[in-house]
Amino acid sequence: MKFRADVQVILKEGVLDPQGQTIGRALSDLGFDSIIGVSTGKLFKLEIIAESEAQAREIASRAASKLLANPVIERFDIEVAR
Amino acid sequence: MKVGIVIFPGSNCDYDAYQALKLIEGNDVVYLWHKSDDLEGCDIVILPGGFSYGDYLRSGSIARFSPIMKKIIDFARGGGFVIGICNGFQILLESGLLPGAMMKNSSLRFACREVILRVEKNDIPILSGLKKGDLLRMPVAHGEGNYYADPATISELESRSRVVFRYVDNNGVVTADANPNGSINGIAGIINEQGNVMGMMPHPERACENILGSVDGLKLFESLCAAAR
């Protein structure tokens, strides 16, 4: 079966995000006063052949730990769908 | 004495490093291709600067899985000398041979300028040709050189004297202005616990001939080669 997994990689809390801060300042200059925080990250859309949703999640999780995210500075979330 | 310069797709300081190491008498310098799994008996391996794999995903993250890196990791764990410069430093971090990670420069700009490095340590063979407190001039050229590690790792690096170079001003003082990328404590280079794996963001290979404005890089390479001899 084919599954789709969205792996979202984002900086850990406490790690400086100069890109997010700069984008936040730009939004504020554009008048978005209600936006008080911006964090940047990456989204990977994986297509996975697996026998079950659980297996697809496990494969995505291994891929994220090994390559897609750097555990020193980043954490990740995974969403799996058919 | 044999020195190997690794070429990844996107390396661009490989020839500079080759040329610099050739300046030292008695050196046999060879290129090592990233797809090779043979270090050809090299005594020192240099991971040069550049943009391996286009800096895709994170700098150094894909190069770290090249066939040659497996051998380099074994070589390093066995005590072999491995030096990572700029992108090479990023590869060493991604491979786990050195702790921490590189963030984008705090200025968000690519930093391309001369910096001054203060030598923090000379009680290990590869730095024994330098003096503690020496100031070395050489260029940096990077967009992601903002060294980061969690507070526990930073305090371990500091307490074990594993920071080898810091960005300083003309007077040898760590200041925000002297730091091109915002790295913690002005860290420009670190070494592993055993003292055989070193990573640094600045480019000693670009400071080895008078015509380039500084020969301080050559002092570092001479010290390194003397240690491996």
Coordinates of C-alpha atoms in Angstrom, one line a residue:
Chain A
M1 CA 0.0 0.0 0.0
K2 CA 1.1 3.5 -0.7
F3 CA 1.1 6.0 2.2
R4 CA 1.9 9.7 2.3
A5 CA 3.9 11.0 5.2
D6 CA 4.4 14.7 5.9
V7 CA 7.6 15.1 8.0
Q8 CA 7.7 18.6 9.5
V9 CA 11.2 19.6 10.8
I10 CA 11.4 22.6 13.1
L11 CA 14.1 24.1 15.3
K12 CA 14.0 23.0 18.9
E13 CA 12.9 25.5 21.4
G14 CA 15.6 27.8 22.6
V15 CA 17.6 27.5 19.3
L16 CA 18.0 30.9 17.7
D17 CA 16.0 31.3 14.5
P18 CA 17.3 34.4 12.8
Q19 CA 15.2 33.7 9.6
G20 CA 12.0 33.4 11.7
Q21 CA 12.8 36.7 13.5
T22 CA 13.5 38.5 10.3
I23 CA 10.3 37.3 8.7
G24 CA 8.5 38.3 11.9
R25 CA 9.8 41.8 11.7
A26 CA 8.8 42.0 8.0
L27 CA 5.3 40.9 8.9
S28 CA 5.1 43.5 11.6
D29 CA 6.2 46.2 9.2
L30 CA 3.4 45.1 6.9
G31 CA 0.9 45.7 9.7
F32 CA 0.4 42.2 11.0
D33 CA 0.3 43.4 14.6
S34 CA -1.5 40.3 15.8
I35 CA 1.3 37.9 14.6
I36 CA 3.7 37.8 17.6
G37 CA 5.9 34.9 16.6
V38 CA 7.3 33.2 13.5
S39 CA 9.4 30.0 13.4
T40 CA 10.8 28.6 10.2
G41 CA 11.2 24.9 9.4
K42 CA 11.0 22.4 6.6
L43 CA 8.3 20.2 5.3
F44 CA 9.2 16.9 3.5
K45 CA 6.4 15.0 1.7
L46 CA 7.3 11.3 1.5
E47 CA 5.6 8.7 -0.5
I48 CA 6.1 5.3 1.2
I49 CA 5.2 1.8 0.2
A50 CA 4.4 -0.1 3.5
E51 CA 2.1 -2.7 4.8
S52 CA 0.4 -0.6 7.4
E53 CA 0.1 3.0 8.6
A54 CA 2.2 2.1 11.6
Q55 CA 5.0 0.7 9.4
A56 CA 4.9 3.8 7.2
R57 CA 5.2 6.0 10.3
E58 CA 8.1 3.9 11.5
I59 CA 10.0 4.3 8.2
A60 CA 9.3 8.0 8.1
S61 CA 10.5 8.3 11.6
R62 CA 13.8 6.5 10.9
A63 CA 14.4 8.7 7.8
A64 CA 13.8 11.8 9.8
S65 CA 16.1 10.7 12.6
K66 CA 18.9 9.6 10.3
L67 CA 18.8 12.4 7.7
L68 CA 16.0 14.8 7.5
A69 CA 16.4 16.4 10.9
N70 CA 19.5 17.2 12.9
P71 CA 18.7 16.2 16.5
V72 CA 21.2 18.8 17.8
I73 CA 19.1 21.7 16.7
E74 CA 15.8 20.3 15.3
R75 CA 12.8 18.2 16.2
F76 CA 10.2 16.6 13.9
D77 CA 6.5 15.7 13.7
I78 CA 5.1 13.1 11.3
E79 CA 1.6 12.9 9.8
V80 CA 0.7 9.8 7.8
A81 CA -2.2 9.4 5.5
R82 CA -3.3 7.0 2.7
Chain B
M1 CA 54.0 11.9 4.7
K2 CA 50.8 11.5 2.7
V3 CA 47.9 13.9 2.8
G4 CA 44.5 13.2 1.3
I5 CA 42.2 15.9 0.2
V6 CA 38.6 14.7 -0.2
I7 CA 36.6 15.8 -3.2
F8 CA 32.8 15.8 -2.8
P9 CA 30.5 17.1 -5.6
G10 CA 30.5 20.8 -4.9
S11 CA 33.8 21.0 -3.0
N12 CA 35.6 24.2 -4.1
C13 CA 38.6 24.6 -1.9
D14 CA 40.0 21.2 -2.8
Y15 CA 42.7 22.6 -5.1
D16 CA 43.6 25.4 -2.7
A17 CA 44.1 22.9 0.1
Y18 CA 46.1 20.7 -2.3
Q19 CA 48.3 23.6 -3.2
A20 CA 48.8 24.7 0.4
L21 CA 49.8 21.3 1.6
K22 CA 52.2 20.9 -1.3
L23 CA 54.1 23.9 -0.1
I24 CA 55.3 21.9 2.8
E25 CA 58.4 19.9 2.0
G26 CA 58.2 16.2 2.0
N27 CA 54.4 16.1 1.6
D28 CA 52.8 13.7 -0.9
V29 CA 49.4 15.1 -1.5
V30 CA 46.6 13.2 -3.2
Y31 CA 42.9 13.7 -3.9
L32 CA 40.4 11.2 -2.5
W33 CA 37.1 10.9 -4.4
H34 CA 33.9 10.8 -2.3
K35 CA 32.8 7.5 -3.9
S36 CA 36.0 5.8 -3.1
D37 CA 36.3 3.6 0.0
D38 CA 40.1 3.7 0.1
L39 CA 42.1 6.3 2.0
E40 CA 45.3 5.2 0.1
G41 CA 47.4 5.1 3.2
C42 CA 47.1 8.8 4.0
D43 CA 48.4 10.0 7.3
I44 CA 46.2 13.1 7.3
V45 CA 42.8 13.5 5.7
I46 CA 41.4 17.0 4.9
L47 CA 37.8 17.7 4.3
P48 CA 37.9 20.9 2.3
G49 CA 35.5 23.8 2.0
G50 CA 32.8 24.2 -0.6
F51 CA 29.1 23.4 -1.0
S52 CA 29.0 19.6 -1.0
Y53 CA 25.8 18.4 -2.6
G54 CA 24.8 22.0 -3.1
D55 CA 24.3 22.5 0.6
Y56 CA 20.9 20.8 0.1
L57 CA 19.0 19.9 3.2
R58 CA 21.7 21.1 5.7
S59 CA 25.3 21.9 4.9
G60 CA 27.3 18.6 5.1
S61 CA 24.3 16.4 5.8
I62 CA 24.4 14.4 2.6
A63 CA 28.2 14.3 2.2
R64 CA 28.3 12.7 5.6
F65 CA 26.9 9.5 4.0
S66 CA 29.4 9.3 1.2
P67 CA 31.3 6.0 0.9
I68 CA 34.6 7.7 1.8
M69 CA 33.1 9.1 5.0
K70 CA 32.6 5.6 6.4
K71 CA 36.4 5.0 6.0
I72 CA 37.2 8.5 7.4
I73 CA 35.0 7.9 10.5
D74 CA 36.9 4.6 11.1
F75 CA 40.2 6.3 10.5
A76 CA 39.3 9.1 12.9
R77 CA 38.1 6.7 15.6
G78 CA 41.4 4.8 15.2
G79 CA 43.4 8.0 15.9
G80 CA 44.0 9.2 12.4
F81 CA 44.3 13.0 11.8
V82 CA 41.2 14.5 10.2
I83 CA 40.8 18.2 9.6
G84 CA 37.6 19.7 8.4
I85 CA 37.6 23.3 7.0
C86 CA 34.4 25.3 6.6
N87 CA 32.1 22.8 4.8
G88 CA 34.5 20.1 6.0
F89 CA 33.8 21.2 9.6
Q90 CA 30.0 21.1 8.9
I91 CA 30.5 17.5 7.6
L92 CA 32.4 16.5 10.8
L93 CA 29.5 17.9 12.9
E94 CA 26.9 16.1 10.8
S95 CA 28.9 12.8 11.0
G96 CA 29.1 13.1 14.8
L97 CA 32.9 13.1 14.9
L98 CA 32.6 16.5 16.5
P99 CA 29.7 17.8 18.7
G100 CA 27.2 20.6 17.8
A101 CA 25.7 22.0 14.7
M102 CA 26.0 25.0 12.4
M103 CA 23.2 27.6 12.2
K104 CA 22.8 30.4 9.7
N105 CA 25.0 33.4 10.4
S106 CA 23.2 35.7 12.9
S107 CA 23.5 38.5 10.3
L108 CA 21.7 36.2 7.8
R109 CA 24.4 37.3 5.4
F110 CA 27.2 35.3 3.8
A111 CA 30.3 36.4 5.6
C112 CA 33.4 36.8 3.3
R113 CA 36.2 38.7 5.0
E114 CA 39.4 38.4 6.8
V115 CA 39.2 37.4 10.5
I116 CA 41.7 37.2 13.3
L117 CA 41.9 33.9 15.2
R118 CA 43.3 33.5 18.7
V119 CA 45.1 30.2 19.3
E120 CA 43.5 28.8 22.5
K121 CA 45.5 25.7 22.8
N122 CA 48.9 24.2 21.8
D123 CA 49.2 21.3 24.2
I124 CA 48.3 18.7 21.6
P125 CA 50.6 17.5 18.8
I126 CA 48.7 19.1 15.9
L127 CA 48.9 22.5 17.4
S128 CA 52.2 22.3 19.1
G129 CA 53.9 24.4 16.4
L130 CA 51.7 27.4 17.4
K131 CA 51.8 29.4 20.6
K132 CA 48.8 29.9 22.9
G133 CA 47.5 33.4 22.4
D134 CA 49.0 33.7 18.9
L135 CA 46.8 35.7 16.5
L136 CA 46.4 34.3 13.0
R137 CA 44.9 36.2 10.1
M138 CA 42.9 34.3 7.5
P139 CA 39.6 34.6 5.6
V140 CA 36.2 33.2 6.3
A141 CA 33.6 32.6 3.6
H142 CA 30.4 31.0 4.8
G143 CA 26.7 31.5 5.3
E144 CA 26.3 28.9 8.0
G145 CA 29.1 29.2 10.5
N146 CA 27.2 30.1 13.6
Y147 CA 28.4 27.3 15.9
Y148 CA 25.7 26.0 18.2
A149 CA 25.6 23.3 20.8
D150 CA 23.5 22.8 23.9
P151 CA 24.7 24.5 27.1
A152 CA 26.0 21.2 28.6
T153 CA 28.1 20.5 25.4
I154 CA 29.5 24.1 25.4
S155 CA 30.5 23.9 29.0
E156 CA 32.2 20.6 28.4
L157 CA 34.1 22.0 25.4
E158 CA 35.2 25.0 27.4
S159 CA 36.1 23.1 30.6
R160 CA 38.1 20.4 28.6
S161 CA 39.9 23.1 26.5
R162 CA 38.5 21.8 23.3
V163 CA 37.9 25.2 21.7
V164 CA 41.1 25.7 19.6
F165 CA 40.4 29.0 17.9
R166 CA 38.2 32.0 18.7
Y167 CA 37.4 35.1 16.6
V168 CA 39.0 38.1 18.2
D169 CA 39.8 41.8 17.4
N170 CA 43.2 43.3 16.8
N171 CA 43.9 43.3 20.5
G172 CA 43.1 39.6 20.8
V173 CA 39.8 40.2 22.6
V174 CA 36.6 38.3 21.8
T175 CA 34.0 40.8 20.7
A176 CA 30.7 40.7 18.8
D177 CA 32.2 42.8 16.0
A178 CA 35.1 40.4 15.5
N179 CA 32.8 37.5 15.2
P180 CA 31.5 37.0 11.6
N181 CA 28.7 34.7 12.3
G182 CA 27.4 35.0 15.9
S183 CA 28.9 31.7 17.1
I184 CA 28.7 31.1 20.9
N185 CA 31.8 32.4 22.8
G186 CA 33.4 33.4 19.4
I187 CA 34.1 29.7 18.7
A188 CA 35.9 29.4 15.3
G189 CA 37.3 25.9 15.7
I190 CA 37.1 22.9 18.0
I191 CA 38.8 19.6 18.5
N192 CA 37.7 16.1 19.7
E193 CA 38.7 14.7 23.1
Q194 CA 41.5 12.7 21.6
G195 CA 43.0 15.6 19.8
N196 CA 43.1 14.1 16.3
V197 CA 39.9 15.5 14.7
M198 CA 39.6 19.2 14.3
G199 CA 37.0 21.4 12.6
M200 CA 37.4 25.1 11.8
M201 CA 35.3 27.6 9.8
P202 CA 38.1 29.9 8.6
H203 CA 40.3 29.0 5.6
P204 CA 44.0 28.4 6.4
E205 CA 44.5 27.2 2.9
R206 CA 43.7 30.7 1.6
A207 CA 46.4 32.2 3.8
C208 CA 49.5 30.3 2.8
E209 CA 51.3 32.7 0.4
N210 CA 52.4 36.3 0.8
I211 CA 50.6 37.3 -2.4
L212 CA 47.4 36.3 -0.6
G213 CA 48.0 38.7 2.3
S214 CA 48.8 36.2 5.0
V215 CA 50.9 33.1 5.5
D216 CA 49.4 32.3 8.9
G217 CA 47.5 29.3 7.5
L218 CA 50.8 27.7 6.6
K219 CA 51.9 27.8 10.2
L220 CA 48.9 25.8 11.1
F221 CA 49.5 23.2 8.3
E222 CA 53.2 23.0 9.2
S223 CA 52.2 22.2 12.8
L224 CA 49.7 19.6 11.6
C225 CA 52.2 17.9 9.3
A226 CA 54.9 17.9 11.9
A227 CA 52.5 16.0 14.2
A228 CA 51.8 13.4 11.7
R229 CA 55.4 12.8 10.7

